[in-house]
Coordinates of C-alpha atoms in Angstrom, one line a residue:
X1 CA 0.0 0.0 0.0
X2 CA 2.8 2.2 0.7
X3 CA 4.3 1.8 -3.1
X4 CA 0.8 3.4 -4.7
X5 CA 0.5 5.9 -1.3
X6 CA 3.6 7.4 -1.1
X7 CA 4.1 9.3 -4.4
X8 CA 0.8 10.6 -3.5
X9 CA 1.8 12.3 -0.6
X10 CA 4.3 14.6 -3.0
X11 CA 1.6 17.8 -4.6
X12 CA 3.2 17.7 -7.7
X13 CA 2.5 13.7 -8.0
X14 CA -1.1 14.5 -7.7
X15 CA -1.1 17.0 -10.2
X16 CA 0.6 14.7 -12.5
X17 CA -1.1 11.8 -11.8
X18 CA -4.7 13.9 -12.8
X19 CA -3.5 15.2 -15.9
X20 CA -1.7 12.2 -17.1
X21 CA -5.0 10.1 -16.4
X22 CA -7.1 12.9 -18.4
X23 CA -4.3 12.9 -21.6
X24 CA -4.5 8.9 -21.6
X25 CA -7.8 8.7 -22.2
X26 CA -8.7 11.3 -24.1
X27 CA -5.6 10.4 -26.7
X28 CA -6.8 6.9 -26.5
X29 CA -10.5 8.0 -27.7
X30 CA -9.4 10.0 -30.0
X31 CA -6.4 7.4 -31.4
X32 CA -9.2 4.5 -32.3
X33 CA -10.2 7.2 -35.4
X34 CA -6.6 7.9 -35.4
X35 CA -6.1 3.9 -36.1
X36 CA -8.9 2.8 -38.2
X37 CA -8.6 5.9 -40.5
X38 CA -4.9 5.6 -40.8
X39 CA -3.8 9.0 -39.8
X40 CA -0.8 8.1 -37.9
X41 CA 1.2 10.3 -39.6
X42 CA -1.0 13.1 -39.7
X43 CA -0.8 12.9 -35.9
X44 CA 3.4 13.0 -35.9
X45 CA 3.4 15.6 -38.0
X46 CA 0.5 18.1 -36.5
X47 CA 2.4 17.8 -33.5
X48 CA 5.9 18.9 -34.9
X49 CA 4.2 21.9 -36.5
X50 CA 2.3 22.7 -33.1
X51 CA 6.4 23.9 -31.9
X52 CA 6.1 26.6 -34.4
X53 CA 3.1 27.9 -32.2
X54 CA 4.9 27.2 -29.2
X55 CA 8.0 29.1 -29.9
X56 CA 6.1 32.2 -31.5
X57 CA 3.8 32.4 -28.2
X58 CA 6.9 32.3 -26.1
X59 CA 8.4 35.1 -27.8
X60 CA 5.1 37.3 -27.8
X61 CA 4.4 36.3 -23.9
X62 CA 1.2 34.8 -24.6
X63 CA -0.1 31.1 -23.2
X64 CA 1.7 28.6 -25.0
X65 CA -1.1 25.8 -25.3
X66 CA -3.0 28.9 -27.3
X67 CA 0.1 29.7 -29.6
X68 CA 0.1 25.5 -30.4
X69 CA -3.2 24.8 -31.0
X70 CA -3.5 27.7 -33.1
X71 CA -0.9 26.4 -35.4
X72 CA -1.7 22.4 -34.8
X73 CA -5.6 23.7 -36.6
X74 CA -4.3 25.3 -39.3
X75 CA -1.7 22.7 -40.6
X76 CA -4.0 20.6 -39.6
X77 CA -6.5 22.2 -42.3
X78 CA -4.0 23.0 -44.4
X79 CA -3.2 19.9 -44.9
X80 CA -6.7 18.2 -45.5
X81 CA -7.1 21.0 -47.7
X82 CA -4.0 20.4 -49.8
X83 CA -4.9 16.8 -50.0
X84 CA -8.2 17.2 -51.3
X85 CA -7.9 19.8 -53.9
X86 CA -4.6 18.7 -55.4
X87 CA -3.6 15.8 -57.0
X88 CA -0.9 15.6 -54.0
X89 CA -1.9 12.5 -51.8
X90 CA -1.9 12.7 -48.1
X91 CA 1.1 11.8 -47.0
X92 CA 2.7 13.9 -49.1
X93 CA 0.8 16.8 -48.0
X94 CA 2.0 16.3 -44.7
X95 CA 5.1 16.1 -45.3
X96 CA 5.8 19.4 -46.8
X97 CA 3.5 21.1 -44.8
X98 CA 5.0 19.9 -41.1
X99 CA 8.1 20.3 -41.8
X100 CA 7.8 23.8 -43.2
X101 CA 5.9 24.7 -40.0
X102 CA 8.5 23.2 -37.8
X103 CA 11.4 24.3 -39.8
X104 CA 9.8 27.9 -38.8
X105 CA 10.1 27.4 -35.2
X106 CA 13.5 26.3 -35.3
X107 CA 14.4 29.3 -37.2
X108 CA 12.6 31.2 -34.6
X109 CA 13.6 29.5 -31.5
X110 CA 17.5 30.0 -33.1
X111 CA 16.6 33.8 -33.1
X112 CA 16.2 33.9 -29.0
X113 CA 18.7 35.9 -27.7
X114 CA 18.7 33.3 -24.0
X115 CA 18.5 29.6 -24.5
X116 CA 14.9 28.3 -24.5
X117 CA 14.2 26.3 -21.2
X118 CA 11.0 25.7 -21.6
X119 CA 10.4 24.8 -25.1
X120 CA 12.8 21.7 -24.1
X121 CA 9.9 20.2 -22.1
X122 CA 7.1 20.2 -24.9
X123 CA 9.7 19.0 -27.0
X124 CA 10.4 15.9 -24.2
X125 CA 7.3 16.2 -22.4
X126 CA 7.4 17.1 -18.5
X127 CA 4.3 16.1 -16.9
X128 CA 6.0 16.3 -13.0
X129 CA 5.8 20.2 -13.7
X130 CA 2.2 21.2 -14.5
X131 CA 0.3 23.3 -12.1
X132 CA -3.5 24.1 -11.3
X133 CA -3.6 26.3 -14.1
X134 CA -2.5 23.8 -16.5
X135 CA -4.8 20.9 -15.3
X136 CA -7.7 23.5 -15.3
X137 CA -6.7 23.9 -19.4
X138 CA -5.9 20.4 -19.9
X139 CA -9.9 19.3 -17.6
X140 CA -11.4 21.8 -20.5
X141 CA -9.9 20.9 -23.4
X142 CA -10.4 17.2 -22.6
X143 CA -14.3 17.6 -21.4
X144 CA -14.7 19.3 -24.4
X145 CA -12.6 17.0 -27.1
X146 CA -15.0 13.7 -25.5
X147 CA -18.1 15.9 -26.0
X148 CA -17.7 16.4 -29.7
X149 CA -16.3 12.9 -30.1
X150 CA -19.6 11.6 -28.8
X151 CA -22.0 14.3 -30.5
X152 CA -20.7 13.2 -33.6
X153 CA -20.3 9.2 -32.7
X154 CA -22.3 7.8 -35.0
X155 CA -21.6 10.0 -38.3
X156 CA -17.8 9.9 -37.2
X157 CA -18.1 5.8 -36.9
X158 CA -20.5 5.8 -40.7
X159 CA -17.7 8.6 -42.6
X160 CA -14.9 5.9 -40.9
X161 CA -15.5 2.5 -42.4
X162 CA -17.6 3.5 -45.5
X163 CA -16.9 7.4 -46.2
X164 CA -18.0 6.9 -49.9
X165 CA -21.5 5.3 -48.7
X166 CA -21.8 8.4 -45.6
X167 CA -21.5 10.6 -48.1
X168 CA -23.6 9.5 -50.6
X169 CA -26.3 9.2 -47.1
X170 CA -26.3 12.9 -47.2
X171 CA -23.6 12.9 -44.4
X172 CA -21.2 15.7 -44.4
X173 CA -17.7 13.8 -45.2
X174 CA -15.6 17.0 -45.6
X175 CA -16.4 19.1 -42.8
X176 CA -16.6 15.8 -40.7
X177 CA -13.0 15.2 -41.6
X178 CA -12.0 18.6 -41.0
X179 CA -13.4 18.4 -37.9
X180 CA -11.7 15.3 -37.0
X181 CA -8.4 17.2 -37.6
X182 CA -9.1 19.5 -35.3
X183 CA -10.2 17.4 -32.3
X184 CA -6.8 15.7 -33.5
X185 CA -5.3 19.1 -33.5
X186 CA -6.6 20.0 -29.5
X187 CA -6.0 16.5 -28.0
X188 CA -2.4 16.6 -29.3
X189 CA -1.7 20.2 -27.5
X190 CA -3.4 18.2 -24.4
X191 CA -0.8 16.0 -24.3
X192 CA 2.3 17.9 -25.0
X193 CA 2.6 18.2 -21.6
X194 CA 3.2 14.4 -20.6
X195 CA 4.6 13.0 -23.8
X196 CA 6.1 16.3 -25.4
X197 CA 5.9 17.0 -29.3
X198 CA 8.7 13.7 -30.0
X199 CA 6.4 10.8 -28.5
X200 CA 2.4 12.6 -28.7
X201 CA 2.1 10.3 -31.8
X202 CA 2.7 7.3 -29.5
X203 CA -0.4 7.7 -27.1
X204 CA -2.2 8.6 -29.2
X205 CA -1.5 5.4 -31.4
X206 CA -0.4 2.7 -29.0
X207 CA -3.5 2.4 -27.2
X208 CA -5.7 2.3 -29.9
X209 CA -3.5 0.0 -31.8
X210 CA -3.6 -2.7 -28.5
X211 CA -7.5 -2.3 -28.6
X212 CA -7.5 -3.1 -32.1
X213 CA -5.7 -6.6 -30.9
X214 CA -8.9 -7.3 -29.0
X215 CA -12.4 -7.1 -30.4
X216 CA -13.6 -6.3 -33.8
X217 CA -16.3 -3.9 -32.3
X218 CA -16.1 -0.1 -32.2
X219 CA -17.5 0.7 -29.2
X220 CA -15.4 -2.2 -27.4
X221 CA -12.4 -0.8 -29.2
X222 CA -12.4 2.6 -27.4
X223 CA -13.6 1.3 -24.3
X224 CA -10.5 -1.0 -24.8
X225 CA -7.9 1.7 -25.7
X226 CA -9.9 4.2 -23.2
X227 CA -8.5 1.2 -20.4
X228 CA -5.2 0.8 -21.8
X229 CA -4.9 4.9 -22.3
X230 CA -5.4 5.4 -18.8
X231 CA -3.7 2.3 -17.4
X232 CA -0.6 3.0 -19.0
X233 CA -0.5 6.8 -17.7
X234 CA -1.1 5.7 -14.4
X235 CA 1.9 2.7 -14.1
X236 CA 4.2 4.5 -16.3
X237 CA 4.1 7.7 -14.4
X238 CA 4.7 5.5 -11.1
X239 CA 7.2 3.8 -13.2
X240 CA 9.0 7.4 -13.5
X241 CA 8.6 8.7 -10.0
X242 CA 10.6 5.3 -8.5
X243 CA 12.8 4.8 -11.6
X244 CA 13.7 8.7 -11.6
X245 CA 13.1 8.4 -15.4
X246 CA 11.3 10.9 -18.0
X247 CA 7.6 10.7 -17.2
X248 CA 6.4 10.9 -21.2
X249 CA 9.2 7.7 -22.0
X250 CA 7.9 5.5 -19.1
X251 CA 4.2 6.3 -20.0
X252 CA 4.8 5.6 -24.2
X253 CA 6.7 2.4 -23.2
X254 CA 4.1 0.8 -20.5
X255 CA 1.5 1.4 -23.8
X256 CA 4.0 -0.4 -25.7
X257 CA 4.3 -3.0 -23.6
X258 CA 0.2 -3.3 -23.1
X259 CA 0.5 -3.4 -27.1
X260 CA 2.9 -6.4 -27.7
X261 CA 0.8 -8.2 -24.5
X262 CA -2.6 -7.7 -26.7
X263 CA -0.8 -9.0 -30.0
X264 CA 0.4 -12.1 -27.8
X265 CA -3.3 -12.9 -26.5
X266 CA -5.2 -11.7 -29.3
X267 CA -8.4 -13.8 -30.0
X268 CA -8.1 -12.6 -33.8
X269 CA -4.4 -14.1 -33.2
X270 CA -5.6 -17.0 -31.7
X271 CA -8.1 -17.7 -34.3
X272 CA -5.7 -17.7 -37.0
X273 CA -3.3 -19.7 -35.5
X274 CA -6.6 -22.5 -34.9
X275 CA -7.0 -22.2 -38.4
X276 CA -3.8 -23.3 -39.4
X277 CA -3.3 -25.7 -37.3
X278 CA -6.2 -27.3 -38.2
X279 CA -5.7 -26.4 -42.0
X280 CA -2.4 -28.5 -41.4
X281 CA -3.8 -31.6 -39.3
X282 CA -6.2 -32.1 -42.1
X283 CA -3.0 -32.1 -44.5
X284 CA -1.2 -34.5 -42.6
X285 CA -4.6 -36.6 -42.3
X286 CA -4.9 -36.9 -46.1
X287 CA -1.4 -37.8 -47.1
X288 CA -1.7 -40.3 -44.2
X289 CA -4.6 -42.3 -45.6
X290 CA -3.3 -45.0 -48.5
X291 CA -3.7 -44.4 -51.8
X292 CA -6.8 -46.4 -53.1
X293 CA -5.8 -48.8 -55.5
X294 CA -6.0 -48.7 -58.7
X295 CA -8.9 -50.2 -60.7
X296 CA -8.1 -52.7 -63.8

């Protein structure tokens, strides 16, 4: 009892303990669209271009979450944009478009006169360090990312798996998309914080992709990757408090862990493994029997 009480007793353990558990899950909602539609990438690369945000709040003294997530919504859009009406394809789009962005706010962080502390820990992620104020931003944004998510859960789920058929229904594909990249866009400046701008993609992947091992159903898959979100951001920031070890790494690897366990005991994994054994058996079983003889 006194391994889970005593990092409670620190303030700043608390703190980091709430926000990690709100980032975990609301990455791991998030990540099961981030899975099934294939936007990995998209993720990775919003949140390098988020750092040009960063950096030009920092130098204007205005809140740095704002500065982000006003840049993560506009390459976000820009680059859904790009992909539609050009004969560019996606990943090409992002690309050139995160890179540009993130190539500006290293040109702009070189241009500080005093070394940037603080940019360091979005970069690396430094969860130990958020106050009141930041778990206030992080309870909003969060309250407000699930809302939309589940507003929008069925037409989200439809434009998913059959966005040629949703849209043909009458459903709104494009601005569903769009807004897809934007709840994208907010729940990566959410977790900046913990994981930093390096290992955001992880989260909001590795959860997801461990549900995914599971079930074939959608809502068990985020319930799933909503357990294994919040799981991992609980053991792996214990993990860091008595390993003295960066909080984001611990919490990405405890997900990778969760995701190798899933692949091991998957019943999809199982199945086919049945399959083939039996596929073989009933191989052996016929080249066992004799050959019937030949008639005259």
């Amino acid at each position: 009892m006194d391994f889970v009480l005593a990092p409670l007793q620190q303030e700043f353990m608390v703190r980091a303990l709430i926000a990690s558990t709100l980032i975990g899950l609301v990455c791991s909602v998030v990540g099961v669209y981030v899975v099934l539609r294939n936007l990995s990438f998209i993720g990775d690369g919003i949140a390098h271009a988020s750092f040009a945000g960063i950096v030009i709040a920092y130098l204007f003294k205005f809140n740095l979450y704002v500065g982000g997530l006003i840049v993560a919504i506009l390459t976000a859009l820009g680059i859904g944009s790009i992909s539609r009406r050009s004969d560019v394809s996606l990943d090409t789009a992002i690309g050139v478009m995160f890179t540009a962005v993130f190539a500006l706010g290293v040109l702009l962080m070189s241009r500080a006169r005093n070394y940037i502390v603080d940019l360091q820990d979005f970069l690396f992620g430094n969860v130990l360090s958020v106050d009141r104020t930041d778990i206030m931003l992080v309870s909003g944004l969060t309250i407000g990312v699930l809302l939309v998510v589940f507003a929008f859960y069925k037409e989200l789920l439809f434009a998913s798996f059959d966005p040629l058929m949703a849209q043909a229904s009458g459903i709104p594909t494009v601005a569903l998309s769009n807004l897809l990249l934007v709840i994208l866009a907010v729940t990566i400046i959410v977790s900046l914080q913990a994981a930093g701008i390096v290992l955001v993609a992880a989260l909001l992947v590795t959860p997801a992709a461990a549900a995914y091992q599971l079930t074939n159903r959608f809502a068990t898959m985020m319930a799933a990757s909503a357990a294994i979100g919040v799981g991992s951001a609980i053991v792996g920031l214990y993990a860091s408090y008595y390993l003295n070890a960066a909080s984001g790494s611990t919490i990405v690897l405890t997900a990778t862990f969760c995701f190798f366990a899933a692949m091991a005991f998957s019943p999809k994994r199982r199945s086919l493994l049945t399959q083939v054994v039996a596929a073989r058996r009933r191989a052996q079983a016929g080249a066992a029997q004799p050959a019937a003889p030949a008639g005259r």
